[in-house]
Short mmCIF file of C-alpha atoms in Angstrom, two decimals:
data_model
loop_
_atom_site.label_atom_id
_atom_site.label_comp_id
_atom_site.label_asym_id
_atom_site.label_seq_id
_atom_site.Cartn_x
_atom_site.Cartn_y
_atom_site.Cartn_z
CA UNK Z 1 -11.44 16.85 41.89
CA UNK Z 2 -10.49 15.43 45.06
CA UNK Z 3 -8.27 18.77 45.96
CA UNK Z 4 -7.93 21.31 45.61
CA UNK Z 5 2.30 3.78 25.62
CA UNK Z 6 -0.66 2.15 25.95
CA UNK Z 7 0.10 -1.54 27.38
CA UNK Z 8 -0.10 -5.27 25.73
CA UNK Z 9 -0.11 -8.28 27.84
CA UNK Z 10 2.69 -10.23 25.86
CA UNK Z 11 0.18 -14.05 24.26
CA UNK Z 12 -0.87 -15.89 27.16
CA UNK Z 13 -0.74 -13.18 30.29
CA UNK Z 14 -4.32 -12.98 30.11
CA UNK Z 15 -5.22 -16.10 30.56
CA UNK Z 16 -2.39 -17.03 33.26
CA UNK Z 17 -4.09 -14.27 35.13
CA UNK Z 18 -7.78 -16.03 36.00
CA UNK Z 19 -6.86 -17.99 38.73
CA UNK Z 20 -4.52 -15.38 40.48
CA UNK Z 21 -7.37 -12.46 41.19
CA UNK Z 22 -9.44 -14.07 43.11
CA UNK Z 23 -12.48 -12.20 46.11
CA UNK Z 24 -9.63 -13.95 49.07
CA UNK Z 25 -6.34 -14.72 46.57
CA UNK Z 26 -4.94 -11.95 45.23
CA UNK Z 27 -2.63 -10.52 48.50
CA UNK Z 28 -1.63 -14.79 48.53
CA UNK Z 29 -0.70 -13.86 45.27
CA UNK Z 30 1.07 -11.05 45.95
CA UNK Z 31 2.65 -12.17 48.07
CA UNK Z 32 4.78 -15.08 45.40
CA UNK Z 33 5.10 -12.58 43.20
CA UNK Z 34 3.25 -13.65 40.65
CA UNK Z 35 0.35 -10.65 39.95
CA UNK Z 36 3.27 -8.22 39.80
CA UNK Z 37 4.91 -9.88 37.35
CA UNK Z 38 2.09 -10.54 35.87
CA UNK Z 39 0.70 -6.93 35.14
CA UNK Z 40 4.41 -5.69 34.24
CA UNK Z 41 4.83 -8.50 31.36
CA UNK Z 42 4.00 -5.64 29.11
CA UNK Z 43 4.75 -4.87 25.56
CA UNK Z 44 3.70 -1.86 22.75
CA UNK Z 45 4.04 0.48 24.73
CA UNK Z 46 2.71 4.80 22.76
CA UNK Z 47 0.09 6.78 23.56
CA UNK Z 48 -0.90 10.04 22.11
CA UNK Z 49 2.60 12.49 22.65
CA UNK Z 50 -0.15 15.77 22.95
CA UNK Z 51 -2.62 14.46 25.42
CA UNK Z 52 -5.15 17.56 25.89
CA UNK Z 53 -8.34 16.95 28.12
CA UNK Z 54 -10.60 18.40 29.90
CA UNK Z 55 -12.94 16.97 33.75
CA UNK Z 56 -16.61 16.65 33.16
CA UNK Z 57 -17.12 16.18 37.49
CA UNK Z 58 -20.30 14.95 38.30
CA UNK Z 59 -20.66 14.86 41.86
CA UNK Z 60 -22.72 17.37 42.96
CA UNK Z 61 -23.35 18.49 39.61
CA UNK Z 62 -20.43 20.50 39.86
CA UNK Z 63 -20.47 20.56 35.53
CA UNK Z 64 -22.63 18.35 34.43
CA UNK Z 65 -25.80 17.94 34.63
CA UNK Z 66 -26.48 21.66 35.88
CA UNK Z 67 -28.41 20.36 37.42
CA UNK Z 68 -30.50 16.99 38.85
CA UNK Z 69 -33.61 16.79 37.24
CA UNK Z 70 -33.54 18.01 33.99
CA UNK Z 71 -35.06 15.96 30.88
CA UNK Z 72 -33.37 13.14 29.16
CA UNK Z 73 -33.14 15.42 26.24
CA UNK Z 74 -31.86 18.58 28.34
CA UNK Z 75 -29.33 16.28 30.11
CA UNK Z 76 -28.12 15.46 26.44
CA UNK Z 77 -28.00 18.91 24.59
CA UNK Z 78 -26.08 19.40 27.84
CA UNK Z 79 -23.26 17.17 27.91
CA UNK Z 80 -22.81 17.79 23.15
CA UNK Z 81 -22.17 21.39 24.29
CA UNK Z 82 -19.02 20.20 26.80
CA UNK Z 83 -18.03 17.70 23.98
CA UNK Z 84 -18.22 20.23 21.31
CA UNK Z 85 -16.86 23.29 23.54
CA UNK Z 86 -14.24 20.46 23.36
CA UNK Z 87 -13.67 20.85 20.13
CA UNK Z 88 -13.85 24.17 19.59
CA UNK Z 89 -10.61 25.10 22.14
CA UNK Z 90 -8.62 21.68 20.48
CA UNK Z 91 -8.45 19.31 22.66
CA UNK Z 92 -8.80 15.33 22.16
CA UNK Z 93 -9.90 13.63 25.23
CA UNK Z 94 -12.88 14.03 27.37
CA UNK Z 95 -13.06 12.82 31.02
CA UNK Z 96 -16.53 11.61 32.00
CA UNK Z 97 -17.14 10.77 35.75
CA UNK Z 98 -19.81 8.08 36.13
CA UNK Z 99 -18.40 6.27 38.71
CA UNK Z 100 -18.67 9.98 41.87
CA UNK Z 101 -20.23 8.09 44.55
CA UNK Z 102 -21.13 4.11 44.07
CA UNK Z 103 -23.46 5.23 41.32
CA UNK Z 104 -23.68 5.14 38.28
CA UNK Z 105 -24.66 6.61 34.88
CA UNK Z 106 -24.86 3.77 32.53
CA UNK Z 107 -27.95 0.96 33.28
CA UNK Z 108 -24.64 -1.52 36.21
CA UNK Z 109 -25.79 -4.08 37.60
CA UNK Z 110 -23.52 -3.76 40.39
CA UNK Z 111 -24.77 -0.10 41.02
CA UNK Z 112 -28.20 1.64 41.23
CA UNK Z 113 -28.73 5.07 39.10
CA UNK Z 114 -26.43 9.11 39.53
CA UNK Z 115 -28.47 10.58 42.04
CA UNK Z 116 -27.44 13.42 40.18
CA UNK Z 117 -29.43 13.08 36.74
CA UNK Z 118 -32.20 12.68 38.15
CA UNK Z 119 -32.50 14.21 41.70
CA UNK Z 120 -33.22 10.51 43.15
CA UNK Z 121 -30.83 7.89 43.77
CA UNK Z 122 -31.56 4.50 41.42
CA UNK Z 123 -34.19 5.82 39.25
CA UNK Z 124 -34.10 5.14 35.71
CA UNK Z 125 -33.45 8.93 33.67
CA UNK Z 126 -35.11 7.52 30.35
CA UNK Z 127 -31.41 7.64 28.30
CA UNK Z 128 -27.92 5.43 28.78
CA UNK Z 129 -25.43 8.94 29.27
CA UNK Z 130 -22.59 7.01 29.38
CA UNK Z 131 -22.38 5.14 25.82
CA UNK Z 132 -23.67 8.41 24.77
CA UNK Z 133 -21.34 10.11 25.71
CA UNK Z 134 -18.74 7.15 24.15
CA UNK Z 135 -20.35 7.72 21.30
CA UNK Z 136 -20.70 10.98 20.74
CA UNK Z 137 -17.46 11.44 21.36
CA UNK Z 138 -15.57 9.75 19.05
CA UNK Z 139 -17.62 11.53 16.64
CA UNK Z 140 -16.40 14.29 16.96
CA UNK Z 141 -13.11 12.17 17.20
CA UNK Z 142 -12.73 13.30 20.49
CA UNK Z 143 -11.64 9.93 23.28
CA UNK Z 144 -13.13 9.37 25.98
CA UNK Z 145 -12.09 8.14 28.91
CA UNK Z 146 -14.42 6.95 32.20
CA UNK Z 147 -13.56 8.56 35.55
CA UNK Z 148 -14.72 6.85 38.48
CA UNK Z 149 -13.70 6.92 42.65
CA UNK Z 150 -13.32 3.77 43.02
CA UNK Z 151 -14.08 3.93 47.07
CA UNK Z 152 -16.79 7.08 47.72
CA UNK Z 153 -20.12 6.43 48.78
CA UNK Z 154 -22.10 9.11 49.53
CA UNK Z 155 -21.68 12.59 50.78
CA UNK Z 156 -23.71 11.96 53.71
CA UNK Z 157 -23.54 9.00 57.16
CA UNK Z 158 -26.13 7.66 56.56
CA UNK Z 159 -27.20 3.96 55.11
CA UNK Z 160 -30.86 4.78 55.05
CA UNK Z 161 -30.57 7.77 53.18
CA UNK Z 162 -29.47 4.71 50.15
CA UNK Z 163 -31.58 3.40 47.81
CA UNK Z 164 -32.16 -0.66 49.82
CA UNK Z 165 -30.73 -2.53 47.19
CA UNK Z 166 -27.83 -0.42 47.47
CA UNK Z 167 -24.37 -2.73 48.30
CA UNK Z 168 -23.66 -0.49 50.93
CA UNK Z 169 -27.57 -1.33 52.39
CA UNK Z 170 -26.84 -4.91 51.97
CA UNK Z 171 -23.31 -5.35 53.74
CA UNK Z 172 -22.92 -2.55 55.85
CA UNK Z 173 -20.13 -4.07 57.62
CA UNK Z 174 -18.60 -2.93 53.88
CA UNK Z 175 -19.14 0.80 54.98
CA UNK Z 176 -16.95 3.70 56.64
CA UNK Z 177 -18.40 6.60 58.07
CA UNK Z 178 -15.73 8.96 58.42
CA UNK Z 179 -15.19 13.41 58.03
CA UNK Z 180 -19.14 13.57 57.29
CA UNK Z 181 -19.11 10.74 54.66
CA UNK Z 182 -19.64 7.15 53.81
CA UNK Z 183 -16.05 4.79 52.64
CA UNK Z 184 -16.21 1.86 50.97
CA UNK Z 185 -13.58 -0.39 53.31
CA UNK Z 186 -10.06 -0.69 51.35
CA UNK Z 187 -9.57 -3.35 53.83
CA UNK Z 188 -11.38 -5.52 52.54
CA UNK Z 189 -10.85 -8.15 49.97
CA UNK Z 190 -15.01 -9.37 49.41
CA UNK Z 191 -14.90 -5.19 48.55
CA UNK Z 192 -12.38 -4.50 45.92
CA UNK Z 193 -13.60 -7.01 44.42
CA UNK Z 194 -16.96 -5.87 44.45
CA UNK Z 195 -15.70 -2.29 43.39
CA UNK Z 196 -13.32 -3.79 40.65
CA UNK Z 197 -16.24 -5.46 39.45
CA UNK Z 198 -19.17 -2.98 39.56
CA UNK Z 199 -16.28 -0.45 37.12
CA UNK Z 200 -15.31 -2.65 35.23
CA UNK Z 201 -18.93 -3.31 33.63
CA UNK Z 202 -18.41 -0.51 32.28
CA UNK Z 203 -14.82 -1.29 29.71
CA UNK Z 204 -16.78 -4.72 29.23
CA UNK Z 205 -19.67 -2.52 27.46
CA UNK Z 206 -18.49 0.41 26.23
CA UNK Z 207 -15.47 1.40 24.16
CA UNK Z 208 -14.42 3.82 26.18
CA UNK Z 209 -10.71 5.20 25.25
CA UNK Z 210 -9.54 5.09 29.59
CA UNK Z 211 -10.24 4.26 32.54
CA UNK Z 212 -9.90 7.53 35.25
CA UNK Z 213 -9.43 7.28 38.36
CA UNK Z 214 -9.64 9.92 39.98
CA UNK Z 215 -7.25 11.21 43.99
CA UNK Z 216 -9.36 9.76 46.49
CA UNK Z 217 -8.14 6.05 47.80
CA UNK Z 218 -8.94 6.73 51.42
CA UNK Z 219 -9.71 10.19 52.66
CA UNK Z 220 -8.45 13.34 53.16
CA UNK Z 221 -7.18 13.08 57.34
CA UNK Z 222 -9.99 15.00 59.01
CA UNK Z 223 -8.65 16.58 62.62
CA UNK Z 224 -9.92 14.80 65.61
CA UNK Z 225 -10.80 11.67 63.56
CA UNK Z 226 -10.39 8.21 63.33
CA UNK Z 227 -11.35 6.02 59.81
CA UNK Z 228 -12.78 2.88 61.48
CA UNK Z 229 -10.79 -0.82 59.52
CA UNK Z 230 -10.02 -2.52 63.48
CA UNK Z 231 -11.52 -5.39 62.03
CA UNK Z 232 -9.99 -5.77 59.02
CA UNK Z 233 -7.33 -4.40 60.25
CA UNK Z 234 -6.87 -6.95 62.45
CA UNK Z 235 -8.88 -9.94 60.99
CA UNK Z 236 -5.84 -9.46 57.12
CA UNK Z 237 -2.99 -6.75 59.17
CA UNK Z 238 -0.14 -10.03 59.72
CA UNK Z 239 2.62 -9.80 58.67
CA UNK Z 240 2.43 -6.45 57.70
CA UNK Z 241 5.25 -3.90 60.15
CA UNK Z 242 2.03 -1.49 60.88
CA UNK Z 243 -1.38 0.01 59.95
CA UNK Z 244 -0.09 2.66 57.56
CA UNK Z 245 2.24 0.00 55.27
CA UNK Z 246 -0.50 -2.41 55.46
CA UNK Z 247 -3.38 0.54 53.52
CA UNK Z 248 -0.89 1.14 51.14
CA UNK Z 249 -0.72 -2.85 50.29
CA UNK Z 250 -4.38 -2.56 49.99
CA UNK Z 251 -4.53 0.51 47.01
CA UNK Z 252 -1.18 -0.61 45.28
CA UNK Z 253 -3.16 -4.71 45.40
CA UNK Z 254 -6.43 -2.42 44.15
CA UNK Z 255 -3.99 -0.78 40.78
CA UNK Z 256 -2.68 -3.81 40.12
CA UNK Z 257 -5.61 -6.09 39.88
CA UNK Z 258 -7.52 -3.45 37.90
CA UNK Z 259 -4.59 -3.00 35.52
CA UNK Z 260 -4.48 -6.78 35.06
CA UNK Z 261 -8.36 -7.48 34.57
CA UNK Z 262 -8.81 -4.22 31.83
CA UNK Z 263 -5.79 -5.95 30.20
CA UNK Z 264 -7.92 -8.94 30.36
CA UNK Z 265 -10.67 -7.75 28.67
CA UNK Z 266 -8.63 -5.51 26.86
CA UNK Z 267 -4.68 -4.57 26.41
CA UNK Z 268 -5.47 -2.31 24.03
CA UNK Z 269 -7.57 0.05 26.72
CA UNK Z 270 -4.84 2.84 28.45
CA UNK Z 271 -5.20 2.64 32.65
CA UNK Z 272 -4.29 6.18 34.28
CA UNK Z 273 -5.01 7.64 37.58
CA UNK Z 274 -4.32 11.17 38.16
CA UNK Z 275 -3.48 11.75 42.22
CA UNK Z 276 -2.94 14.55 44.40
CA UNK Z 277 0.48 16.67 43.26
CA UNK Z 278 2.18 15.97 46.20
CA UNK Z 279 3.96 11.83 46.40
CA UNK Z 280 6.00 12.96 49.69
CA UNK Z 281 7.70 15.79 50.64
CA UNK Z 282 11.69 15.62 51.23
CA UNK Z 283 11.45 16.11 54.74
CA UNK Z 284 9.96 12.15 54.98
CA UNK Z 285 11.67 11.20 52.45
CA UNK Z 286 15.27 11.96 50.40
CA UNK Z 287 13.25 10.73 47.64
CA UNK Z 288 9.94 12.78 47.75
CA UNK Z 289 10.54 16.91 46.15
CA UNK Z 290 11.48 19.82 47.70
CA UNK Z 291 8.30 21.18 49.07
CA UNK Z 292 6.06 21.77 51.98
CA UNK Z 293 2.76 20.81 51.29
CA UNK Z 294 -0.03 19.75 54.08
CA UNK Z 295 -0.81 16.68 52.53
CA UNK Z 296 1.13 13.61 51.51
CA UNK Z 297 -0.43 10.50 49.06
CA UNK Z 298 2.29 8.03 50.62
CA UNK Z 299 0.88 9.42 54.75
CA UNK Z 300 -2.29 10.46 53.85
CA UNK Z 301 -3.63 8.32 51.62
CA UNK Z 302 -2.33 5.22 51.65
CA UNK Z 303 -1.33 5.56 47.80
CA UNK Z 304 2.19 5.02 46.49
CA UNK Z 305 1.79 7.05 43.96
CA UNK Z 306 5.43 7.31 42.85
CA UNK Z 307 5.06 3.45 43.24
CA UNK Z 308 2.79 3.05 40.57
CA UNK Z 309 5.13 4.96 38.13
CA UNK Z 310 8.26 2.97 38.83
CA UNK Z 311 6.84 -0.64 38.14
CA UNK Z 312 5.30 0.04 35.51
CA UNK Z 313 1.34 -0.57 36.93
CA UNK Z 314 -0.63 2.78 34.85
CA UNK Z 315 -0.65 3.41 31.59
CA UNK Z 316 -0.82 7.32 32.82
CA UNK Z 317 -0.17 8.92 36.11
CA UNK Z 318 -2.06 12.67 36.01
CA UNK Z 319 -0.45 14.18 38.96
CA UNK Z 320 -3.06 17.51 40.02
CA UNK Z 321 -0.38 20.05 40.20
CA UNK Z 322 -2.84 22.74 41.46
CA UNK Z 323 -0.53 24.89 42.20
CA UNK Z 324 1.22 29.25 40.27
CA UNK Z 325 4.87 29.34 39.37
CA UNK Z 326 6.15 29.56 42.48
CA UNK Z 327 4.45 28.93 45.30
CA UNK Z 328 5.74 28.55 48.49
CA UNK Z 329 4.89 25.48 50.02
CA UNK Z 330 4.54 23.12 46.45
CA UNK Z 331 5.80 24.62 44.04
CA UNK Z 332 4.97 23.85 39.91
CA UNK Z 333 8.02 24.80 38.70
CA UNK Z 334 9.76 22.23 41.45
CA UNK Z 335 6.71 19.11 40.96
CA UNK Z 336 7.04 19.27 36.87
CA UNK Z 337 10.43 18.45 37.14
CA UNK Z 338 9.89 16.11 40.30
CA UNK Z 339 7.18 13.73 38.38
CA UNK Z 340 9.08 13.71 35.66
CA UNK Z 341 12.30 11.95 36.90
CA UNK Z 342 9.46 9.41 38.19
CA UNK Z 343 8.84 8.73 34.68
CA UNK Z 344 11.71 8.57 32.92
CA UNK Z 345 12.02 5.41 31.49
CA UNK Z 346 9.05 3.89 32.65
CA UNK Z 347 6.74 3.52 30.18
CA UNK Z 348 4.19 5.44 32.27
CA UNK Z 349 3.24 8.46 30.21
CA UNK Z 350 2.96 11.48 32.12
CA UNK Z 351 0.56 14.13 31.94
CA UNK Z 352 0.24 17.67 34.27
CA UNK Z 353 -3.15 17.94 36.18
CA UNK Z 354 -3.90 21.96 36.22
CA UNK Z 355 -6.53 24.20 37.85
CA UNK Z 356 -8.12 25.67 35.22
CA UNK Z 357 -10.58 26.09 37.83
CA UNK Z 358 -8.30 29.25 39.87
CA UNK Z 359 -8.07 31.12 36.90
CA UNK Z 360 -9.73 33.94 38.06
CA UNK Z 361 -10.53 33.46 41.65
CA UNK Z 362 -10.56 36.43 43.88
CA UNK Z 363 -9.99 34.15 46.67
CA UNK Z 364 -7.14 32.24 44.47
CA UNK Z 365 -3.49 34.10 45.24
CA UNK Z 366 -2.38 36.98 43.04
CA UNK Z 367 -0.09 34.82 40.54
CA UNK Z 368 -4.36 33.61 38.96
CA UNK Z 369 -4.94 36.73 38.32
CA UNK Z 370 -3.43 36.87 35.78
CA UNK Z 371 -4.26 34.77 32.49
CA UNK Z 372 -1.49 34.20 31.45
CA UNK Z 373 -0.05 32.00 33.73
CA UNK Z 374 -1.56 29.16 32.68
CA UNK Z 375 -0.12 29.13 29.15
CA UNK Z 376 3.03 28.81 31.14
CA UNK Z 377 2.68 26.68 33.02
CA UNK Z 378 2.39 24.88 29.43
CA UNK Z 379 5.52 26.50 28.46
CA UNK Z 380 7.56 24.96 31.17
CA UNK Z 381 6.24 21.79 31.69
CA UNK Z 382 6.60 21.50 27.84
CA UNK Z 383 11.26 21.03 28.33
CA UNK Z 384 10.53 18.56 29.66
CA UNK Z 385 10.60 14.90 27.94
CA UNK Z 386 8.27 12.82 29.95
CA UNK Z 387 5.56 15.17 30.69
CA UNK Z 388 3.08 13.51 27.10
CA UNK Z 389 0.06 16.80 27.66
CA UNK Z 390 -2.40 18.71 30.35
CA UNK Z 391 -5.74 17.57 31.40
CA UNK Z 392 -7.63 20.32 32.65
CA UNK Z 393 -10.11 21.39 35.62
CA UNK Z 394 -12.46 21.45 34.64
CA UNK Z 395 -15.45 21.77 31.94
CA UNK Z 396 -17.13 24.54 33.60
CA UNK Z 397 -14.39 26.95 33.28
CA UNK Z 398 -13.39 25.51 29.37
CA UNK Z 399 -16.16 26.84 28.90
CA UNK Z 400 -16.83 30.15 30.89
CA UNK Z 401 -13.05 31.11 30.45
CA UNK Z 402 -14.03 33.58 33.11
CA UNK Z 403 -9.78 36.01 32.30
CA UNK Z 404 -9.61 34.20 29.43
CA UNK Z 405 -6.16 31.77 30.90
CA UNK Z 406 -7.46 28.69 28.63
CA UNK Z 407 -7.73 31.26 25.50
CA UNK Z 408 -4.52 31.90 26.41
CA UNK Z 409 -3.56 28.51 26.42
CA UNK Z 410 -4.84 27.23 23.20
CA UNK Z 411 -4.19 30.46 21.79
CA UNK Z 412 0.19 29.61 22.62
CA UNK Z 413 0.00 26.63 22.27
CA UNK Z 414 -3.00 24.61 20.35
CA UNK Z 415 -2.30 26.33 16.79
CA UNK Z 416 -4.73 23.02 15.49
CA UNK Z 417 -6.30 20.58 17.06
CA UNK Z 418 -3.95 16.41 17.22
CA UNK Z 419 -6.18 13.74 17.47
#
């Protein structure tokens, strides 16, 4: 997961959007204000008040499958074990990564089968993981949120290693190598339309309960490297004061267009994003948090997460507040009230992303060696009205629970299951 109120359109809104969102017309619609008005014309919010989620990461086989190339029945058994563990821990939502690296954990017409299933990109695993996950989660009373990574193509920079039919092979001009990885270029309207289409294919075909993105937009900065989007900026950057503003607009468009298109398909479907936990430090912006984090999403990832919430473009925001109470640079006790203030009055639900993976890790500060640290997080967050739940990273740790931190959370805060 990087570093570490349902919304309904009023009658007629969905139809009005159909002519606005095109590969080349979104920016014009945005500047006229029509898309913004459509996205903000919402009614009938009211999502669950006690979100208890767990992320199941598939990239690099982080959580599931345990390794590539397992037989289909073994993969299925491992997946069901994660769902059963979520039930045992009295959670109510599983956030399953289904598009980790411009690939798919369902039979997508847009992108190849994920290599994390079989070990070979494009190879049919012999079953439908997403379809199975939705069905089996619902059987257990769990919500299933499909987690997509919009722009990451590969954890390497060699296009020739992708299957010949991969969109990045067919359109090499869409790809940008950076920091040892390949990314789609967010500044190209045709790329933005494509990644939206690829993700929304799953929305149309499955009864998922939510669309979920993580913290990767423009990539995290790598010292000494430049993300080469010169050609796209020259072509599309007119009217913006600088490249950073243009980049932020590119990501804003992705968020707003996707929100609008989701509601055209299913107005009851939740759309949420789990960004890095710091929007901006107060030293950079008086509206920012009293932190000194080395990364700021607004400046470094060109993701204006505060605006997405304040403008009501999302159903929920789940910032990764992956630090302990008292951590000097980014204190959990500082960031939770800051996010509460941002979300207050917007109708956007606030869930807090929790770093369960740090509990008991000897490389982490002393606070993370205390099994009660995470339980204290939930106690603190419970004082703030906008906070409606938590999501734990990640499934492997929910099962292993090295020092009993998850068991302590369950005992202290989840006395019974909720649905």
